[in-house]
XYZ file of C-alpha atoms in Angstrom:
534
model
C -6.831 8.414 -21.647
C -4.159 11.207 -23.274
C -3.619 14.301 -21.148
C -2.896 18.244 -21.857
C -0.593 21.028 -20.586
C -1.501 24.646 -21.318
C 1.447 26.890 -22.983
C 0.827 30.769 -23.253
C 3.097 33.406 -22.854
C 2.213 35.546 -19.193
C 3.675 37.381 -17.092
C 5.303 35.482 -13.864
C 3.800 32.856 -15.956
C -0.172 33.666 -14.510
C -2.626 33.860 -17.591
C -5.317 35.662 -15.849
C -4.676 37.741 -12.226
C -6.748 36.384 -9.368
C -9.989 36.348 -8.678
C -11.731 38.850 -6.234
C -14.674 38.389 -3.810
C -16.879 36.263 -5.702
C -18.884 34.972 -3.095
C -18.639 32.967 0.173
C -18.205 29.025 0.122
C -20.539 26.722 1.220
C -17.907 25.182 3.277
C -17.760 26.415 7.161
C -14.229 28.439 8.317
C -12.166 31.510 7.052
C -12.011 33.128 3.895
C -14.244 33.962 0.808
C -14.109 33.939 -2.625
C -13.953 31.383 -5.035
C -10.716 28.853 -4.243
C -8.833 29.036 -6.963
C -6.905 25.823 -8.358
C -3.840 25.762 -10.070
C -3.005 23.312 -13.365
C -1.012 23.145 -16.437
C -3.763 21.924 -18.501
C -4.045 23.115 -21.547
C -7.604 23.960 -23.441
C -7.727 24.740 -26.975
C -10.408 25.169 -29.446
C -8.453 25.323 -33.114
C -8.835 23.298 -36.569
C -7.003 20.575 -34.821
C -9.531 20.635 -32.035
C -12.595 22.029 -32.391
C -14.904 20.966 -29.597
C -12.567 20.621 -26.698
C -15.597 20.316 -23.856
C -18.048 18.537 -26.198
C -18.575 14.565 -24.599
C -18.488 13.144 -27.749
C -15.104 14.900 -29.071
C -13.210 15.426 -25.585
C -10.955 12.053 -24.382
C -8.278 13.688 -22.100
C -8.301 13.774 -18.756
C -7.719 17.821 -18.364
C -11.408 18.034 -20.220
C -12.837 15.106 -18.563
C -12.017 16.971 -15.268
C -13.730 20.331 -17.098
C -17.066 17.919 -17.951
C -16.979 16.128 -14.195
C -17.947 19.435 -12.752
C -20.706 20.020 -15.407
C -21.796 17.722 -17.229
C -23.882 14.612 -15.212
C -23.307 11.044 -15.986
C -25.889 7.811 -14.617
C -23.125 6.549 -12.521
C -20.261 7.805 -10.807
C -17.227 7.231 -8.905
C -17.850 7.456 -4.858
C -15.162 9.207 -2.570
C -13.115 6.311 -1.873
C -12.717 4.702 -5.067
C -14.339 0.995 -5.934
C -17.304 0.256 -7.865
C -19.557 2.926 -9.618
C -22.549 3.888 -7.708
C -25.948 6.158 -9.527
C -25.219 9.658 -9.680
C -27.781 10.877 -11.842
C -29.289 7.806 -11.611
C -31.433 6.395 -8.788
C -30.973 2.842 -9.399
C -28.403 0.972 -11.919
C -28.448 -2.840 -12.367
C -27.763 -5.540 -15.095
C -31.226 -7.354 -15.492
C -30.324 -10.959 -17.068
C -28.141 -13.118 -15.648
C -25.104 -12.583 -19.194
C -25.313 -9.081 -18.042
C -26.489 -8.296 -21.453
C -29.207 -5.552 -20.310
C -28.249 -3.142 -17.966
C -31.413 -1.263 -16.762
C -31.203 2.221 -15.507
C -33.535 5.129 -13.393
C -33.538 8.511 -13.432
C -33.650 10.578 -10.379
C -37.525 12.336 -9.615
C -37.637 15.658 -10.457
C -33.663 15.767 -12.556
C -33.083 19.407 -14.492
C -30.593 20.453 -16.571
C -28.632 23.627 -15.075
C -30.965 26.280 -16.939
C -34.371 24.545 -15.664
C -34.780 22.637 -18.151
C -36.422 18.689 -17.415
C -33.601 15.599 -17.985
C -35.700 12.951 -19.017
C -34.627 9.304 -19.921
C -35.130 10.810 -24.202
C -31.781 13.067 -23.226
C -30.104 9.973 -21.991
C -30.860 7.938 -24.729
C -29.851 11.344 -27.546
C -26.593 11.792 -25.769
C -25.300 8.544 -25.864
C -26.535 7.540 -29.421
C -25.067 11.229 -30.399
C -21.555 9.795 -29.227
C -22.189 6.635 -31.202
C -23.246 8.680 -34.763
C -20.748 11.445 -34.469
C -18.074 8.765 -33.994
C -15.438 11.850 -34.170
C -11.919 9.642 -34.428
C -10.576 11.536 -31.344
C -13.739 11.103 -28.921
C -14.177 8.223 -26.577
C -16.551 6.295 -29.000
C -14.342 2.988 -28.177
C -15.890 3.072 -25.108
C -19.232 2.023 -25.921
C -17.892 -0.723 -28.206
C -20.659 -3.039 -26.746
C -23.272 -1.050 -26.710
C -25.981 -2.383 -29.254
C -29.143 -0.001 -28.642
C -30.514 2.154 -25.851
C -33.878 1.962 -25.189
C -36.252 4.387 -22.994
C -39.440 3.197 -21.180
C -40.944 5.994 -19.836
C -39.479 9.608 -18.610
C -37.357 7.783 -16.105
C -35.849 4.524 -17.135
C -33.408 3.539 -19.684
C -32.155 0.440 -20.943
C -28.910 -0.368 -22.507
C -28.857 -3.925 -24.611
C -25.252 -4.741 -25.060
C -23.827 -7.031 -28.377
C -21.537 -9.174 -25.613
C -21.978 -9.494 -22.082
C -19.708 -6.741 -20.796
C -20.032 -7.120 -16.839
C -17.128 -3.824 -17.184
C -21.031 -1.381 -18.628
C -21.555 0.386 -14.840
C -17.981 1.807 -15.276
C -18.421 3.212 -18.443
C -21.632 5.169 -17.303
C -19.411 6.550 -14.880
C -17.430 7.991 -17.388
C -18.066 11.448 -19.497
C -18.242 10.130 -22.922
C -21.653 9.045 -21.500
C -22.048 12.750 -20.288
C -26.207 13.349 -20.456
C -26.687 16.712 -22.800
C -29.402 19.002 -23.657
C -30.914 18.054 -27.030
C -31.277 22.145 -27.490
C -28.220 22.570 -27.548
C -26.084 20.218 -28.417
C -26.479 18.940 -32.256
C -27.317 14.960 -32.941
C -24.769 14.855 -35.704
C -22.859 17.361 -35.138
C -19.668 18.714 -32.468
C -20.609 22.217 -30.497
C -17.439 23.585 -30.818
C -15.870 25.711 -29.114
C -15.278 26.466 -24.447
C -19.204 25.999 -24.271
C -20.619 23.237 -21.857
C -23.820 23.042 -20.518
C -25.280 19.943 -18.323
C -26.870 18.976 -15.199
C -23.814 18.609 -12.819
C -22.811 20.065 -9.652
C -21.487 23.032 -10.998
C -22.091 25.327 -14.016
C -19.066 27.253 -15.721
C -18.092 30.596 -17.042
C -15.220 30.117 -19.845
C -12.859 33.498 -20.100
C -11.208 32.825 -23.569
C -8.315 34.757 -25.128
C -6.909 33.819 -28.441
C -8.790 30.469 -28.533
C -7.487 29.350 -25.578
C -9.322 28.796 -22.413
C -7.702 31.799 -20.133
C -9.662 30.486 -16.893
C -12.875 28.088 -16.142
C -14.896 29.510 -12.942
C -17.250 26.936 -11.694
C -20.487 28.223 -9.621
C -22.774 25.916 -8.000
C -25.537 25.000 -9.975
C -28.903 25.025 -8.251
C -30.535 23.188 -10.317
C -28.299 19.840 -9.239
C -29.892 16.646 -7.770
C -27.315 13.575 -7.821
C -24.992 12.004 -5.393
C -22.537 15.051 -4.782
C -22.118 16.762 -1.985
C -20.966 20.466 -2.424
C -18.502 21.799 -0.217
C -18.393 25.261 -1.598
C -20.138 27.802 -4.502
C -17.411 28.833 -6.345
C -14.022 27.022 -7.866
C -11.885 28.253 -10.547
C -9.818 26.835 -12.187
C -6.496 28.743 -13.096
C -3.749 27.778 -15.992
C 0.183 28.177 -15.716
C 2.487 28.223 -18.290
C 4.561 25.842 -16.712
C 5.172 24.382 -13.185
C 7.472 26.577 -11.872
C 4.927 29.708 -12.211
C 2.206 27.498 -10.950
C 4.111 26.033 -8.101
C 5.111 30.055 -6.880
C 1.724 31.109 -7.643
C 0.833 28.486 -4.543
C 3.646 29.666 -2.143
C 3.196 33.238 -2.493
C -0.830 32.572 -1.979
C -2.179 33.783 -5.126
C -3.886 30.159 -5.927
C -4.508 27.784 -2.620
C -3.929 24.163 -4.631
C -2.431 22.660 -7.592
C -3.942 19.703 -9.053
C -1.193 18.868 -11.660
C 1.046 18.968 -12.743
C 4.309 19.876 -10.312
C 7.602 18.818 -11.478
C 9.649 16.112 -10.107
C 11.867 18.578 -8.788
C 9.215 20.554 -7.186
C 7.622 17.132 -5.268
C 10.973 16.407 -4.071
C 11.764 19.902 -3.170
C 8.417 20.132 -0.991
C 8.487 16.867 0.325
C 11.610 17.792 1.582
C 11.236 21.492 3.133
C 7.265 22.292 2.733
C 7.465 26.218 1.833
C 5.254 27.600 4.806
C 1.507 27.143 4.852
C 1.753 24.679 2.146
C 0.995 20.888 2.176
C 2.068 17.607 -0.138
C -0.593 15.280 0.383
C 0.565 12.331 -1.973
C -2.708 10.208 -3.286
C -2.890 6.477 -5.073
C -2.668 7.231 -8.491
C -3.056 4.994 -11.888
C -1.427 6.942 -14.160
C 1.620 5.163 -16.913
C 3.492 5.723 -19.654
C 4.294 3.742 -22.525
C 6.511 3.758 -25.747
C 4.013 2.627 -28.778
C 4.796 1.355 -32.150
C 3.635 1.441 -35.413
C 4.054 -1.894 -36.237
C 3.670 -1.273 -39.722
C 6.664 0.861 -39.934
C 9.461 -0.259 -41.715
C 11.681 0.263 -38.922
C 9.864 -1.623 -36.062
C 7.653 -3.981 -38.161
C 10.053 -6.999 -37.487
C 8.795 -7.987 -33.650
C 12.356 -8.135 -33.187
C 13.082 -4.398 -33.122
C 10.542 -3.967 -30.837
C 11.525 -6.920 -28.562
C 15.169 -5.804 -28.467
C 14.373 -2.894 -27.018
C 12.259 -4.100 -24.094
C 14.845 -6.039 -23.302
C 16.961 -2.848 -23.242
C 16.067 -0.222 -21.503
C 16.551 0.086 -17.794
C 13.376 1.021 -16.296
C 15.013 1.157 -12.559
C 17.355 4.190 -14.007
C 14.984 6.109 -16.376
C 12.890 6.442 -13.225
C 15.009 7.582 -11.016
C 17.254 9.606 -12.533
C 14.214 11.542 -14.332
C 10.871 10.738 -12.022
C 12.531 10.282 -8.587
C 10.021 9.620 -6.101
C 7.141 10.579 -8.186
C 7.310 7.190 -10.342
C 8.018 3.402 -9.820
C 9.386 1.105 -12.769
C 5.731 -0.868 -14.727
C 6.516 -4.201 -16.224
C 2.926 -4.431 -18.076
C 0.102 -2.478 -19.490
C -2.013 -2.805 -16.298
C -0.652 -1.181 -13.130
C 0.792 -2.819 -10.071
C -2.432 -1.617 -7.686
C -4.265 -2.816 -10.275
C -6.317 -6.376 -9.700
C -5.163 -8.928 -12.474
C -1.620 -7.076 -12.819
C 1.341 -9.514 -13.986
C 4.791 -8.522 -14.243
C 4.844 -10.229 -18.021
C 7.854 -7.882 -19.437
C 10.121 -8.669 -16.112
C 8.882 -12.216 -16.728
C 10.270 -12.391 -20.839
C 13.132 -9.923 -20.375
C 14.592 -9.175 -16.826
C 15.974 -6.189 -15.964
C 17.949 -4.155 -18.646
C 19.685 -7.037 -20.858
C 22.578 -5.618 -23.577
C 23.006 -9.523 -24.370
C 19.769 -10.631 -24.845
C 18.511 -7.456 -27.135
C 21.429 -8.760 -29.278
C 20.864 -12.135 -29.285
C 17.171 -10.770 -30.305
C 18.334 -8.753 -33.349
C 20.982 -10.950 -34.353
C 18.781 -14.191 -34.505
C 15.866 -12.351 -36.572
C 18.644 -11.405 -39.004
C 18.273 -7.320 -38.152
C 20.974 -5.347 -38.587
C 22.271 -2.863 -36.475
C 22.491 -0.005 -35.211
C 18.507 0.091 -35.962
C 17.857 3.909 -36.723
C 14.883 4.616 -35.412
C 13.306 8.275 -34.642
C 11.455 7.936 -30.577
C 8.904 11.118 -31.363
C 7.280 12.646 -27.945
C 5.481 15.677 -27.205
C 7.269 18.380 -25.700
C 3.730 20.249 -24.308
C 1.560 17.797 -23.070
C 2.865 15.157 -20.000
C 4.510 17.736 -18.198
C 8.158 19.047 -17.735
C 9.688 15.713 -17.136
C 9.280 14.465 -20.591
C 12.021 15.695 -22.802
C 14.487 14.347 -20.171
C 12.790 10.939 -20.154
C 13.384 10.965 -24.009
C 16.633 11.897 -23.431
C 17.430 9.250 -21.075
C 15.794 6.491 -23.105
C 18.071 7.762 -26.543
C 20.872 7.581 -24.049
C 20.390 4.223 -23.038
C 19.334 2.925 -26.324
C 22.489 4.342 -27.843
C 25.413 2.818 -25.317
C 23.762 -0.486 -26.168
C 25.917 0.132 -29.935
C 22.324 -1.991 -30.950
C 20.202 0.792 -31.660
C 21.342 4.710 -33.292
C 18.256 6.696 -31.706
C 17.149 10.149 -32.497
C 14.480 11.911 -30.443
C 11.829 14.345 -31.695
C 9.947 16.540 -29.646
C 6.380 18.434 -30.919
C 3.339 20.116 -29.638
C 0.444 18.219 -29.061
C -1.990 20.044 -30.954
C 0.295 18.290 -34.298
C 2.345 15.317 -32.332
C -1.423 13.889 -32.118
C -3.013 14.206 -35.302
C 0.381 12.300 -36.910
C 0.307 10.071 -34.669
C -3.038 8.846 -35.313
C -2.026 9.099 -39.141
C 0.959 6.887 -38.737
C 3.718 9.287 -39.246
C 5.727 7.804 -36.024
C 7.373 4.827 -36.271
C 7.634 5.152 -32.022
C 6.229 7.418 -29.997
C 5.349 8.092 -26.347
C 2.180 8.371 -24.632
C 1.024 8.724 -21.026
C -2.326 6.936 -19.902
C -4.825 7.914 -17.054
C -7.495 5.637 -16.952
C -10.989 6.052 -17.959
C -12.359 3.815 -14.724
C -9.906 1.676 -12.284
C -10.376 -2.061 -14.013
C -7.597 -3.958 -15.794
C -10.023 -3.942 -19.066
C -9.344 0.139 -19.397
C -5.281 -0.388 -19.805
C -5.719 -3.349 -22.628
C -8.611 -3.012 -24.167
C -7.939 1.050 -25.682
C -4.934 -0.501 -26.899
C -5.857 -3.529 -28.427
C -9.625 -3.249 -29.173
C -10.724 -2.619 -33.010
C -10.684 1.279 -33.676
C -8.350 2.115 -30.455
C -7.163 5.253 -29.002
C -3.649 4.600 -30.768
C -4.917 3.988 -34.072
C -2.648 0.977 -34.371
C -2.539 -1.641 -37.133
C -1.791 -3.977 -34.641
C -4.308 -6.446 -34.031
C -4.179 -9.539 -32.454
C -7.302 -12.036 -32.757
C -7.149 -14.232 -29.670
C -7.289 -11.066 -27.558
C -9.999 -9.220 -30.062
C -11.731 -12.557 -30.714
C -11.478 -14.326 -27.489
C -9.805 -13.223 -24.768
C -11.241 -9.239 -24.180
C -14.917 -10.614 -24.408
C -13.942 -13.233 -21.923
C -12.891 -11.472 -19.289
C -15.818 -9.104 -19.548
C -18.140 -11.796 -18.406
C -17.412 -11.812 -15.126
C -18.714 -9.653 -12.486
C -16.371 -10.889 -10.108
C -13.501 -8.957 -12.034
C -11.216 -11.466 -9.836
C -12.659 -14.253 -12.150
C -11.596 -12.334 -15.557
C -7.750 -12.880 -13.662
C -6.379 -15.119 -16.260
C -8.005 -13.972 -19.327
C -6.433 -10.719 -18.130
C -3.212 -12.470 -17.583
C -2.910 -14.195 -21.303
C -3.882 -10.374 -22.532
C -0.850 -8.969 -20.958
C 2.060 -12.248 -21.376
C 0.469 -11.435 -25.584
C 1.419 -7.939 -25.568
C 4.842 -8.843 -23.697
C 5.677 -10.929 -26.242
C 4.205 -9.076 -29.331
C 5.140 -5.320 -27.589
C 2.739 -3.065 -29.694
C 3.454 -1.126 -26.816
C 6.193 -1.265 -23.762
C 5.150 0.280 -20.685
C 7.775 2.004 -19.249
C 6.676 3.149 -15.562
C 3.816 3.880 -13.463
C 3.138 7.348 -12.110
C 2.718 8.492 -8.366
C -0.060 11.428 -7.740
C 0.618 14.688 -5.408
C -1.529 17.122 -4.566
C -0.302 20.452 -3.236
C -2.631 23.244 -1.127
C -2.468 25.840 1.261
C -3.679 25.422 5.430
C -7.099 26.356 5.592
C -8.396 24.622 2.396
C -10.219 21.226 3.517
C -11.181 18.286 1.507
C -7.913 18.041 -0.204
C -7.164 14.868 0.720
C -10.462 14.040 -1.906
C -10.172 16.517 -4.046
C -8.306 13.608 -6.898
C -9.342 10.300 -6.689
C -7.003 7.210 -7.692
C -8.014 7.938 -11.488
C -7.124 11.504 -11.583
C -10.444 12.806 -11.458
C -10.640 16.163 -10.360
C -13.333 16.524 -7.886
C -13.722 20.664 -7.214
C -16.660 20.104 -4.910
C -14.604 18.659 -2.115
C -13.072 21.723 -1.666
C -13.824 24.123 1.524
C -12.432 26.344 3.527
C -11.790 25.869 7.471
C -9.415 24.380 9.478
C -7.377 21.622 7.584
C -5.412 19.056 9.423
């Protein structure tokens, strides 16, 4: 899942003035008004991004973090992480030994925020709508194993799968399967703009200027029925031009918490000498960054070129120079903390090795230096991206095997160009939809994948991915998962670079901060309250 950051001009970096008294929170303790959370996420409605908050379109963690507050799913990730548990449902389970039929029963008396009843027909409509719209930028690929949706009465829905998929409960915890009201959403068209209606813990009021969401105010939904326990009545999500402006607002008390993205320098400074009244909270994280390739582009079509880049790049140096303690080197698409991880790239190429890179190119008859442009988005992943690509350029050019240039562009132009295949090599990040190795492999390797890549491996698509999904005990899937990682290291359709760590900064007096972001970077605003924080 990709990320967006907001870039708008405004005095002192703030897009909006602070909210004044908006009502008390349901959490105990001092303070009134909305808890204000800062972000650098970008929310834009334009021709290239027509429906940022439509579950059939939204597929980045910034927009998903809005949807998670407002649009309910049958399942959700519990407070401490782990396997998903029922949310809008009271019970969900596989009903066959082959993991091809999954049944959910709704909680009694379910309603949308506007008071309309929520039934199994709404669940069926919502998920079939994602499949029918099949937006190329949307999350439809998450539903690749789904065949049909059946309702049984007003409260039961049965999902019939094409093939066994033990990860399906995880997919039902994502906003891709968010439940929407048939009265407000067209079954065949996107709902353009910033409107969002659901049955989640909050309703949302959007303030929009020049096609950008200026701020989102989340208010407690009185009709909410689910597994989540709210610790407040109101939260504001406010956007900033950059990390520096957001950090300043936190230190001067204009906002109470920062969800993302603190710059590497800020993390280092806050850790060494926290501003008065501010605490930095480290959290587990599963963000990864990688280079990806259009494997049909002439300059990188020969896999020896991609392999040579994999051998030449010094991940350790890249991380230490650009990201410091906020990242660690990564040698697989699957992060080190996820079951099934194998250091496949390290096993094949070792540490940065110019001699090995030269041998790979020579054996393939590739003339050097290889001229290649590395494309990146300059407004999407935070302040370190430009420095990261400058470092990659310096490393590869220093080998004299490559003649690298780098090119940055705004996300609104970058993503469509990348999907069309305009870039031979480009940088992207991934924040998982769910915490399973499958979600670090399938989105890049399946047909109709997130990258839109022409790369296809028959063994991966036809044998290994389906085999890995049969196992409810995910440790049983480890051999197939390991083999896929080894194939990726050999073919190099993508080149993993580093794994990120998460940090949240908050002011004293805000409770629940340690639960406000989980390992897959879900923002859980309902955990925040006011009181004496530890």
